[in-house]
Amino acid sequence: MKLASSTFLLLALSLPGWSQGTDYSKVQITTTKITGNFYTLEGSGGMIGVLAGPDGVLMVDSQFAPLTDKIVAAVKQITSSPIRFLINTHVHPDHTGGNPNLGKLGVTIFAREELRDRLAKGGTPPVGLPVVTYSGKVTFHLNGERVDLIPVPAAHTDGDTMVFFPDSKVLMTGDFYRSVGYPNIDLANGGSLKGMLAGLQAVADVAAPDTKIIPGHGPTVDRLAVLAQRDMILAIRDKVAGLVRQGKTQEEVVAALPTADYDAKVPTAATTSARFVGQLYSEIKAGSSYLHPLTPDINCYIVSGARR
């Protein structure tokens, strides 16, 4: 039986800017063993994490609904154990589109309450909504490992979670950190510059030098790459703020190319720089507290023993 029903296929194809034009029949799922019993799956959309073992599979994110059959088949190539748990890192459909299909298989979905609310308001059927929601850290003990779900308030969206596998030395960020393109602060879904900076700092605090940091999109990196992005954001923010103080319009700020010092170093800069500058402009123009790069409350979500 095909898991991606015509209803969910039509829903996925109707989501603007996310899946239009994609021929899912041609998408291949690539499986990569990261370490021990932890794997990633790449297809179309956000990165999927898989912790496999005799206790069952814990998955991070679900990509688009039409890919569920292929994703389930890829997991079966890793282990015969069933998928038991799904963690959503944030609300966007390239990370949550497969929720209804996996929910029908009996998978228990976990996410922030804010994420659940946005999915419900967006028309996700009840079977695809998170069953367990949280505001503080949640810890799994599964397949001989500990897994920490660490909320990141109001960063890429208002429902972000980073997922830390300390025994495997792996940390998944979802989309508040990407190693391709400029950051995406989704203001419409509750994201904020302040929260983005706090989230990047939180990743650096949790991660050790040998932690493999797996972004929502892009190659795996280490904590130094995350700190470099934080510093880049601060530098561009200051340039944009200076232009705002001069009374420049958003179009004038974008035309001034405040990202120019970094464009050659950022993959897909050409298609993401104007968006990022516009987001910074909107927050700064609105008078947000952008001059304070670290949200103090983030520390309450950091696991014990975190690096400082």
XYZ file of C-alpha atoms in Angstrom:
308
model
C 0.000 0.000 0.000
C 1.296 3.471 -0.884
C 1.592 5.550 2.260
C 1.463 8.933 0.518
C -2.226 9.207 -0.237
C -3.536 11.452 -2.990
C -4.896 13.809 -0.324
C -1.501 14.371 1.226
C 0.163 14.562 -2.174
C -2.188 17.381 -3.174
C -1.550 19.093 0.142
C 2.213 18.928 -0.355
C 2.002 20.209 -3.911
C -0.153 23.132 -2.820
C 2.393 24.460 -0.339
C 3.864 27.595 -1.953
C 7.629 27.841 -2.271
C 8.311 24.395 -0.882
C 7.483 21.553 -3.221
C 6.089 22.947 -6.449
C 7.797 21.537 -9.503
C 9.417 18.587 -7.735
C 9.024 15.178 -9.369
C 9.107 12.993 -6.277
C 9.191 9.820 -8.363
C 12.745 10.760 -9.316
C 13.958 11.603 -5.818
C 16.409 9.086 -4.395
C 17.031 8.675 -0.676
C 20.723 8.637 0.220
C 21.680 6.897 3.456
C 24.889 7.883 5.265
C 26.232 6.170 8.362
C 27.513 8.921 10.630
C 28.660 6.881 13.602
C 27.659 3.698 15.457
C 23.923 3.248 14.961
C 23.213 6.811 13.825
C 22.450 7.592 10.163
C 21.210 10.442 8.019
C 18.787 10.249 5.106
C 18.843 12.844 2.319
C 16.152 13.182 -0.306
C 14.213 16.362 -1.031
C 13.911 18.740 1.868
C 15.479 18.789 5.287
C 17.976 16.329 6.665
C 16.557 13.270 8.437
C 18.307 11.622 11.371
C 17.876 7.953 12.274
C 18.915 6.339 15.552
C 18.523 2.602 14.952
C 18.626 -0.389 17.271
C 16.685 -3.167 18.970
C 14.484 -0.747 20.938
C 13.148 0.693 17.697
C 13.957 3.654 15.500
C 13.944 7.293 16.543
C 13.699 9.610 13.528
C 14.354 13.336 13.337
C 12.084 15.042 10.766
C 10.053 13.475 7.959
C 10.548 15.482 4.721
C 7.659 15.750 2.211
C 4.662 13.404 2.290
C 5.215 11.862 -1.178
C 8.608 10.557 -0.019
C 7.404 8.554 2.976
C 7.429 5.195 1.182
C 11.018 5.730 0.074
C 12.067 6.926 3.525
C 10.491 3.924 5.248
C 12.184 1.616 2.733
C 15.541 3.286 3.441
C 15.069 2.784 7.179
C 14.299 -0.903 6.574
C 17.655 -1.211 4.833
C 19.281 -0.049 8.066
C 17.295 -2.104 10.571
C 14.319 -4.433 10.843
C 13.150 -2.540 13.944
C 10.030 -0.399 13.526
C 10.015 3.392 13.526
C 8.686 4.258 16.987
C 9.381 7.956 17.526
C 9.555 11.040 15.320
C 10.975 14.389 16.424
C 10.043 17.525 14.474
C 12.740 20.224 14.600
C 10.416 22.943 13.229
C 7.158 23.453 11.353
C 8.158 23.727 7.682
C 6.722 21.046 5.375
C 10.098 19.849 4.103
C 10.610 18.635 7.690
C 7.052 17.722 8.715
C 5.198 16.778 5.511
C 5.495 13.051 6.167
C 3.977 13.289 9.651
C 0.468 12.058 8.704
C 1.843 9.019 6.893
C 4.123 8.085 9.770
C 1.352 8.770 12.279
C -0.806 6.230 10.424
C 1.977 3.703 10.968
C 1.713 4.231 14.724
C 4.776 6.451 15.096
C 4.625 8.748 18.148
C 5.432 12.333 17.185
C 7.178 14.780 19.542
C 7.537 18.547 19.048
C 7.252 21.922 20.700
C 3.720 23.084 21.539
C 4.160 26.076 19.234
C 4.954 23.771 16.331
C 1.889 21.634 16.989
C -0.314 24.716 17.045
C 1.028 25.926 13.702
C 0.599 22.514 12.079
C -2.974 22.288 13.338
C -3.815 25.783 12.101
C -2.192 24.932 8.775
C -4.528 22.016 8.185
C -2.398 19.024 9.190
C -4.826 16.196 10.066
C -4.879 14.978 13.680
C -2.968 11.801 12.824
C -0.022 13.953 11.753
C 0.076 16.207 14.803
C 2.599 15.746 17.622
C 1.188 13.588 20.392
C 3.731 14.744 22.979
C 4.653 18.422 23.297
C 7.114 20.123 25.613
C 8.579 23.469 26.634
C 11.693 22.231 28.426
C 14.294 19.604 27.677
C 13.092 16.037 26.994
C 15.409 13.039 27.287
C 15.043 9.639 25.603
C 16.954 6.528 26.642
C 16.874 4.294 23.586
C 19.150 1.697 22.001
C 21.758 2.191 24.695
C 21.980 5.925 24.060
C 20.681 9.166 25.505
C 18.878 11.615 23.238
C 18.191 15.177 24.402
C 15.520 17.354 22.788
C 16.540 20.937 23.562
C 14.061 23.743 22.747
C 15.516 26.780 21.003
C 13.061 29.654 21.546
C 12.116 31.873 18.599
C 15.080 31.297 16.278
C 14.320 30.066 12.736
C 10.703 29.728 13.926
C 9.035 29.817 17.343
C 8.939 26.006 17.543
C 12.576 25.008 17.015
C 14.267 22.057 18.712
C 17.842 20.852 18.457
C 18.412 17.146 19.009
C 21.596 16.053 20.773
C 22.975 12.506 20.753
C 25.823 12.807 23.280
C 26.907 9.161 23.084
C 27.163 9.346 19.292
C 28.637 12.868 19.488
C 26.037 14.130 17.026
C 23.846 17.228 17.189
C 21.034 18.017 14.738
C 19.982 21.651 14.514
C 17.059 21.757 12.132
C 17.005 24.958 10.101
C 18.109 27.526 12.646
C 21.573 26.516 11.488
C 22.272 25.719 7.840
C 25.708 25.222 6.327
C 24.475 26.413 2.911
C 23.087 29.858 2.200
C 22.493 32.750 4.534
C 20.331 32.178 7.624
C 16.558 32.235 7.259
C 14.748 34.030 10.071
C 11.127 33.120 9.386
C 9.460 36.139 10.958
C 5.992 35.001 9.862
C 6.392 31.799 11.879
C 7.787 33.458 14.999
C 11.500 33.478 14.218
C 13.791 36.225 15.511
C 17.339 37.462 15.119
C 17.876 37.431 18.866
C 16.710 33.824 19.093
C 18.794 32.790 16.079
C 21.959 34.147 17.696
C 21.045 32.513 20.997
C 20.470 29.189 19.257
C 23.845 29.283 17.523
C 25.520 30.068 20.829
C 23.629 27.204 22.460
C 24.931 24.792 19.806
C 28.477 25.944 20.470
C 27.947 25.553 24.223
C 26.628 21.996 23.935
C 29.042 20.767 21.277
C 32.552 19.514 21.926
C 35.321 19.996 19.337
C 34.623 16.519 17.920
C 30.812 16.790 17.877
C 29.352 16.296 14.416
C 26.840 19.092 13.848
C 24.246 18.146 11.239
C 22.374 21.151 9.847
C 18.841 21.182 8.540
C 20.421 21.647 5.103
C 24.009 21.287 3.989
C 27.157 19.363 4.928
C 28.036 18.281 8.467
C 30.265 20.762 10.313
C 31.921 21.325 13.698
C 31.272 23.944 16.379
C 33.799 26.376 14.899
C 31.674 26.642 11.746
C 28.625 27.473 13.868
C 30.535 30.151 15.758
C 31.760 31.561 12.443
C 28.164 31.903 11.268
C 27.207 33.632 14.502
C 30.035 36.134 14.033
C 29.043 36.665 10.399
C 25.456 37.422 11.414
C 26.654 39.967 13.974
C 28.866 41.704 11.408
C 26.101 41.904 8.787
C 23.585 42.978 11.420
C 25.796 45.901 12.381
C 26.121 47.009 8.750
C 22.378 46.813 8.221
C 21.752 48.686 11.478
C 24.064 51.456 10.364
C 22.178 51.822 7.100
C 18.850 51.832 8.931
C 20.106 54.645 11.165
C 20.903 56.582 7.994
C 17.252 56.332 7.013
C 17.775 53.932 4.092
C 14.821 51.990 2.719
C 14.878 48.198 2.558
C 15.585 48.348 -1.169
C 18.492 50.716 -0.565
C 19.888 48.515 2.202
C 19.752 45.428 -0.031
C 21.348 47.386 -2.886
C 24.213 48.427 -0.579
C 25.277 44.739 -0.442
C 25.969 44.452 3.310
C 26.801 40.747 2.805
C 29.507 41.429 0.197
C 32.405 40.459 2.472
C 30.932 36.967 2.864
C 29.226 36.222 -0.450
C 32.192 34.334 -1.909
C 32.323 32.067 1.149
C 28.598 31.280 1.459
C 27.160 28.580 -0.820
C 24.004 29.807 -2.612
C 24.677 33.363 -1.436
C 23.143 34.790 -4.606
C 19.728 33.318 -3.854
C 19.641 33.887 -0.093
C 21.425 37.176 0.665
C 18.586 39.579 -0.214
C 16.118 37.530 1.850
C 18.410 37.572 4.883
C 19.154 41.289 4.612
C 15.441 41.980 4.299
C 14.754 39.986 7.441
C 17.425 41.893 9.358
C 16.037 45.171 8.077
C 12.518 44.280 9.193
C 13.578 43.408 12.731
C 15.906 46.369 13.160
C 13.421 48.812 11.670
C 10.760 47.502 14.040
C 13.040 48.302 16.979
C 13.722 44.742 18.152
C 16.441 44.144 20.737
C 18.919 43.108 18.060
C 21.896 44.549 19.916
C 21.736 41.751 22.477
C 23.069 38.595 20.783
C 22.426 36.084 23.570
C 19.069 35.361 25.121
C 19.697 34.591 28.828
C 16.771 32.161 28.975
C 18.501 29.847 26.507
C 20.758 28.573 29.291
C 17.850 26.855 31.014
C 17.585 24.519 28.018
C 21.243 23.498 27.876
C 22.015 19.967 29.043
C 24.079 19.573 32.187
C 27.793 19.472 31.613
C 27.573 21.770 28.581
C 30.692 23.505 27.352
C 30.995 27.219 28.140
